Amino acid sequence: MATIASRSVSNERLLHFASWIAQDLLAFFFTVTASLKLVLDPDRLVEIMAWTGSLPINVVRGFGAIELLGAIAVAAPAVTRAPQRIVGWAATSFLTLMACAMVIHIAREEYRMVVLNLAVGGLAAFVAWGRLMHAPIEQR
């Protein structure tokens, strides 16, 4: 009987550890993309992200600011002990953002980018599930 209980605890710890790694990856990814949108010259940005050329630079910079705020929301509980639900909702927002990005990339026939959107969206879905649905830490 002790083996089943210890295995259960072990699985819970593994899920918790995997969720933190996924949160860190999301925070890193969106910090990098937000930084590019916020600091790069518009011409250089179009070379990296072609879709940015079809929008005013202030809109692109606004997207960057929102992504940076989301990255902070995903990473903040590690430092501030903020509720894990904040992480879950930020991850849900990133999942929505990746779904919209897929539609845009498909419309622009940028199919290589759809793979990245799927990967980041999957990571965001895992974090959202782990922090909102699967016994968030503050409920234990």
mmCIF file of C-alpha atoms in Angstrom:
data_model
loop_
_atom_site.group_PDB
_atom_site.id
_atom_site.type_symbol
_atom_site.label_atom_id
_atom_site.label_comp_id
_atom_site.label_asym_id
_atom_site.label_seq_id
_atom_site.Cartn_x
_atom_site.Cartn_y
_atom_site.Cartn_z
ATOM 1 C CA MET A 1 0.000 0.000 0.000
ATOM 2 C CA ALA A 2 2.853 2.393 0.765
ATOM 3 C CA THR A 3 4.192 1.841 -2.741
ATOM 4 C CA ILE A 4 0.964 3.062 -4.343
ATOM 5 C CA ALA A 5 0.911 6.159 -2.119
ATOM 6 C CA SER A 6 4.559 6.954 -2.795
ATOM 7 C CA ARG A 7 4.052 6.431 -6.536
ATOM 8 C CA SER A 8 1.106 8.840 -6.422
ATOM 9 C CA VAL A 9 3.179 11.452 -4.614
ATOM 10 C CA SER A 10 5.987 10.870 -7.067
ATOM 11 C CA ASN A 11 3.642 11.402 -10.038
ATOM 12 C CA GLU A 12 2.280 14.592 -8.464
ATOM 13 C CA ARG A 13 5.806 15.910 -7.927
ATOM 14 C CA LEU A 14 6.732 14.993 -11.496
ATOM 15 C CA LEU A 15 3.686 16.846 -12.841
ATOM 16 C CA HIS A 16 4.488 19.849 -10.679
ATOM 17 C CA PHE A 17 8.114 19.848 -11.874
ATOM 18 C CA ALA A 18 7.049 19.474 -15.530
ATOM 19 C CA SER A 19 4.585 22.367 -15.127
ATOM 20 C CA TRP A 20 7.321 24.623 -13.780
ATOM 21 C CA ILE A 21 9.623 23.726 -16.668
ATOM 22 C CA ALA A 22 6.819 24.406 -19.159
ATOM 23 C CA GLN A 23 6.079 27.750 -17.445
ATOM 24 C CA ASP A 24 9.743 28.715 -17.681
ATOM 25 C CA LEU A 25 9.847 27.797 -21.372
ATOM 26 C CA LEU A 26 6.714 29.851 -22.070
ATOM 27 C CA ALA A 27 8.082 32.813 -20.139
ATOM 28 C CA PHE A 28 11.388 32.610 -22.010
ATOM 29 C CA PHE A 29 9.756 32.263 -25.440
ATOM 30 C CA PHE A 30 7.385 35.188 -24.949
ATOM 31 C CA THR A 31 10.044 37.377 -23.309
ATOM 32 C CA VAL A 32 12.244 36.901 -26.378
ATOM 33 C CA THR A 33 9.478 37.524 -28.917
ATOM 34 C CA ALA A 34 8.187 40.511 -26.929
ATOM 35 C CA SER A 35 11.672 41.986 -26.704
ATOM 36 C CA LEU A 36 12.117 41.702 -30.457
ATOM 37 C CA LYS A 37 8.821 43.493 -31.059
ATOM 38 C CA LEU A 38 9.631 46.201 -28.540
ATOM 39 C CA VAL A 39 13.218 47.086 -29.435
ATOM 40 C CA LEU A 40 13.993 46.173 -33.030
ATOM 41 C CA ASP A 41 13.873 48.610 -35.894
ATOM 42 C CA PRO A 42 10.703 47.963 -37.963
ATOM 43 C CA ASP A 43 12.690 46.992 -41.080
ATOM 44 C CA ARG A 44 14.775 44.456 -39.149
ATOM 45 C CA LEU A 45 11.646 43.128 -37.436
ATOM 46 C CA VAL A 46 9.993 42.450 -40.827
ATOM 47 C CA GLU A 47 13.013 40.326 -41.780
ATOM 48 C CA ILE A 48 12.429 38.137 -38.714
ATOM 49 C CA MET A 49 8.614 38.263 -38.536
ATOM 50 C CA ALA A 50 7.211 39.024 -41.967
ATOM 51 C CA TRP A 51 3.657 39.569 -40.707
ATOM 52 C CA THR A 52 4.757 42.665 -38.765
ATOM 53 C CA GLY A 53 5.127 44.559 -42.036
ATOM 54 C CA SER A 54 1.369 44.503 -42.565
ATOM 55 C CA LEU A 55 0.597 46.332 -39.304
ATOM 56 C CA PRO A 56 1.484 49.757 -37.921
ATOM 57 C CA ILE A 57 4.586 49.560 -35.730
ATOM 58 C CA ASN A 58 2.659 50.849 -32.695
ATOM 59 C CA VAL A 59 0.304 47.866 -32.933
ATOM 60 C CA VAL A 60 3.268 45.486 -33.137
ATOM 61 C CA ARG A 61 4.869 47.197 -30.128
ATOM 62 C CA GLY A 62 1.541 46.868 -28.291
ATOM 63 C CA PHE A 63 1.530 43.133 -28.988
ATOM 64 C CA GLY A 64 5.071 43.000 -27.626
ATOM 65 C CA ALA A 65 4.047 44.779 -24.429
ATOM 66 C CA ILE A 66 1.110 42.404 -23.919
ATOM 67 C CA GLU A 67 3.334 39.374 -24.520
ATOM 68 C CA LEU A 68 5.854 40.694 -22.004
ATOM 69 C CA LEU A 69 3.117 41.162 -19.393
ATOM 70 C CA GLY A 70 1.953 37.597 -20.061
ATOM 71 C CA ALA A 71 5.500 36.270 -19.683
ATOM 72 C CA ILE A 72 5.763 38.047 -16.340
ATOM 73 C CA ALA A 73 2.414 36.585 -15.241
ATOM 74 C CA VAL A 74 3.603 33.079 -16.126
ATOM 75 C CA ALA A 75 6.926 33.491 -14.310
ATOM 76 C CA ALA A 76 5.818 35.643 -11.345
ATOM 77 C CA PRO A 77 4.638 32.862 -9.000
ATOM 78 C CA ALA A 78 8.193 31.533 -8.837
ATOM 79 C CA VAL A 79 9.251 34.771 -7.158
ATOM 80 C CA THR A 80 6.141 36.308 -5.623
ATOM 81 C CA ARG A 81 4.085 33.263 -4.607
ATOM 82 C CA ALA A 82 1.182 34.667 -6.605
ATOM 83 C CA PRO A 83 -1.761 32.285 -7.036
ATOM 84 C CA GLN A 84 -1.245 29.571 -9.644
ATOM 85 C CA ARG A 85 -4.574 30.463 -11.250
ATOM 86 C CA ILE A 86 -2.877 33.599 -12.636
ATOM 87 C CA VAL A 87 -0.425 31.314 -14.423
ATOM 88 C CA GLY A 88 -3.280 29.187 -15.750
ATOM 89 C CA TRP A 89 -5.152 32.163 -17.170
ATOM 90 C CA ALA A 90 -1.973 33.624 -18.687
ATOM 91 C CA ALA A 91 -1.288 30.254 -20.321
ATOM 92 C CA THR A 92 -4.871 30.166 -21.607
ATOM 93 C CA SER A 93 -4.298 33.598 -23.137
ATOM 94 C CA PHE A 94 -1.106 32.353 -24.797
ATOM 95 C CA LEU A 95 -3.010 29.357 -26.163
ATOM 96 C CA THR A 96 -5.594 31.726 -27.660
ATOM 97 C CA LEU A 97 -2.805 33.876 -29.090
ATOM 98 C CA MET A 98 -1.188 30.834 -30.720
ATOM 99 C CA ALA A 99 -4.521 29.770 -32.243
ATOM 100 C CA CYS A 100 -4.909 33.248 -33.760
ATOM 101 C CA ALA A 101 -1.292 33.185 -34.947
ATOM 102 C CA MET A 102 -1.933 29.860 -36.704
ATOM 103 C CA VAL A 103 -4.865 31.347 -38.599
ATOM 104 C CA ILE A 104 -2.732 34.314 -39.676
ATOM 105 C CA HIS A 105 0.205 32.128 -40.729
ATOM 106 C CA ILE A 106 -2.047 29.770 -42.689
ATOM 107 C CA ALA A 107 -3.682 32.740 -44.440
ATOM 108 C CA ARG A 108 -0.219 34.079 -45.307
ATOM 109 C CA GLU A 109 0.894 30.583 -46.412
ATOM 110 C CA GLU A 110 3.660 30.560 -43.783
ATOM 111 C CA TYR A 111 3.197 26.893 -42.958
ATOM 112 C CA ARG A 112 6.551 26.458 -41.203
ATOM 113 C CA MET A 113 5.381 28.855 -38.516
ATOM 114 C CA VAL A 114 2.271 26.772 -37.836
ATOM 115 C CA VAL A 115 4.483 24.022 -36.404
ATOM 116 C CA LEU A 116 5.977 26.502 -33.929
ATOM 117 C CA ASN A 117 2.495 27.783 -33.062
ATOM 118 C CA LEU A 118 1.341 24.217 -32.394
ATOM 119 C CA ALA A 119 4.346 23.490 -30.168
ATOM 120 C CA VAL A 120 3.995 26.679 -28.121
ATOM 121 C CA GLY A 121 0.213 26.262 -27.996
ATOM 122 C CA GLY A 122 0.619 22.694 -26.734
ATOM 123 C CA LEU A 123 2.981 23.895 -24.031
ATOM 124 C CA ALA A 124 0.523 26.620 -23.052
ATOM 125 C CA ALA A 125 -2.350 24.097 -22.976
ATOM 126 C CA PHE A 126 -0.335 21.824 -20.673
ATOM 127 C CA VAL A 127 0.413 24.692 -18.284
ATOM 128 C CA ALA A 128 -3.211 25.871 -18.335
ATOM 129 C CA TRP A 129 -4.451 22.353 -17.602
ATOM 130 C CA GLY A 130 -1.888 21.815 -14.867
ATOM 131 C CA ARG A 131 -2.542 25.097 -13.113
ATOM 132 C CA LEU A 132 -6.310 25.410 -13.581
ATOM 133 C CA MET A 133 -7.697 21.882 -13.770
ATOM 134 C CA HIS A 134 -5.264 19.498 -12.113
ATOM 135 C CA ALA A 135 -5.325 20.446 -8.438
ATOM 136 C CA PRO A 136 -3.530 23.784 -8.431
ATOM 137 C CA ILE A 137 -0.991 24.142 -5.644
ATOM 138 C CA GLU A 138 -3.054 26.503 -3.483
ATOM 139 C CA GLN A 139 -5.859 23.898 -3.259
ATOM 140 C CA ARG A 140 -3.636 21.294 -1.625
#
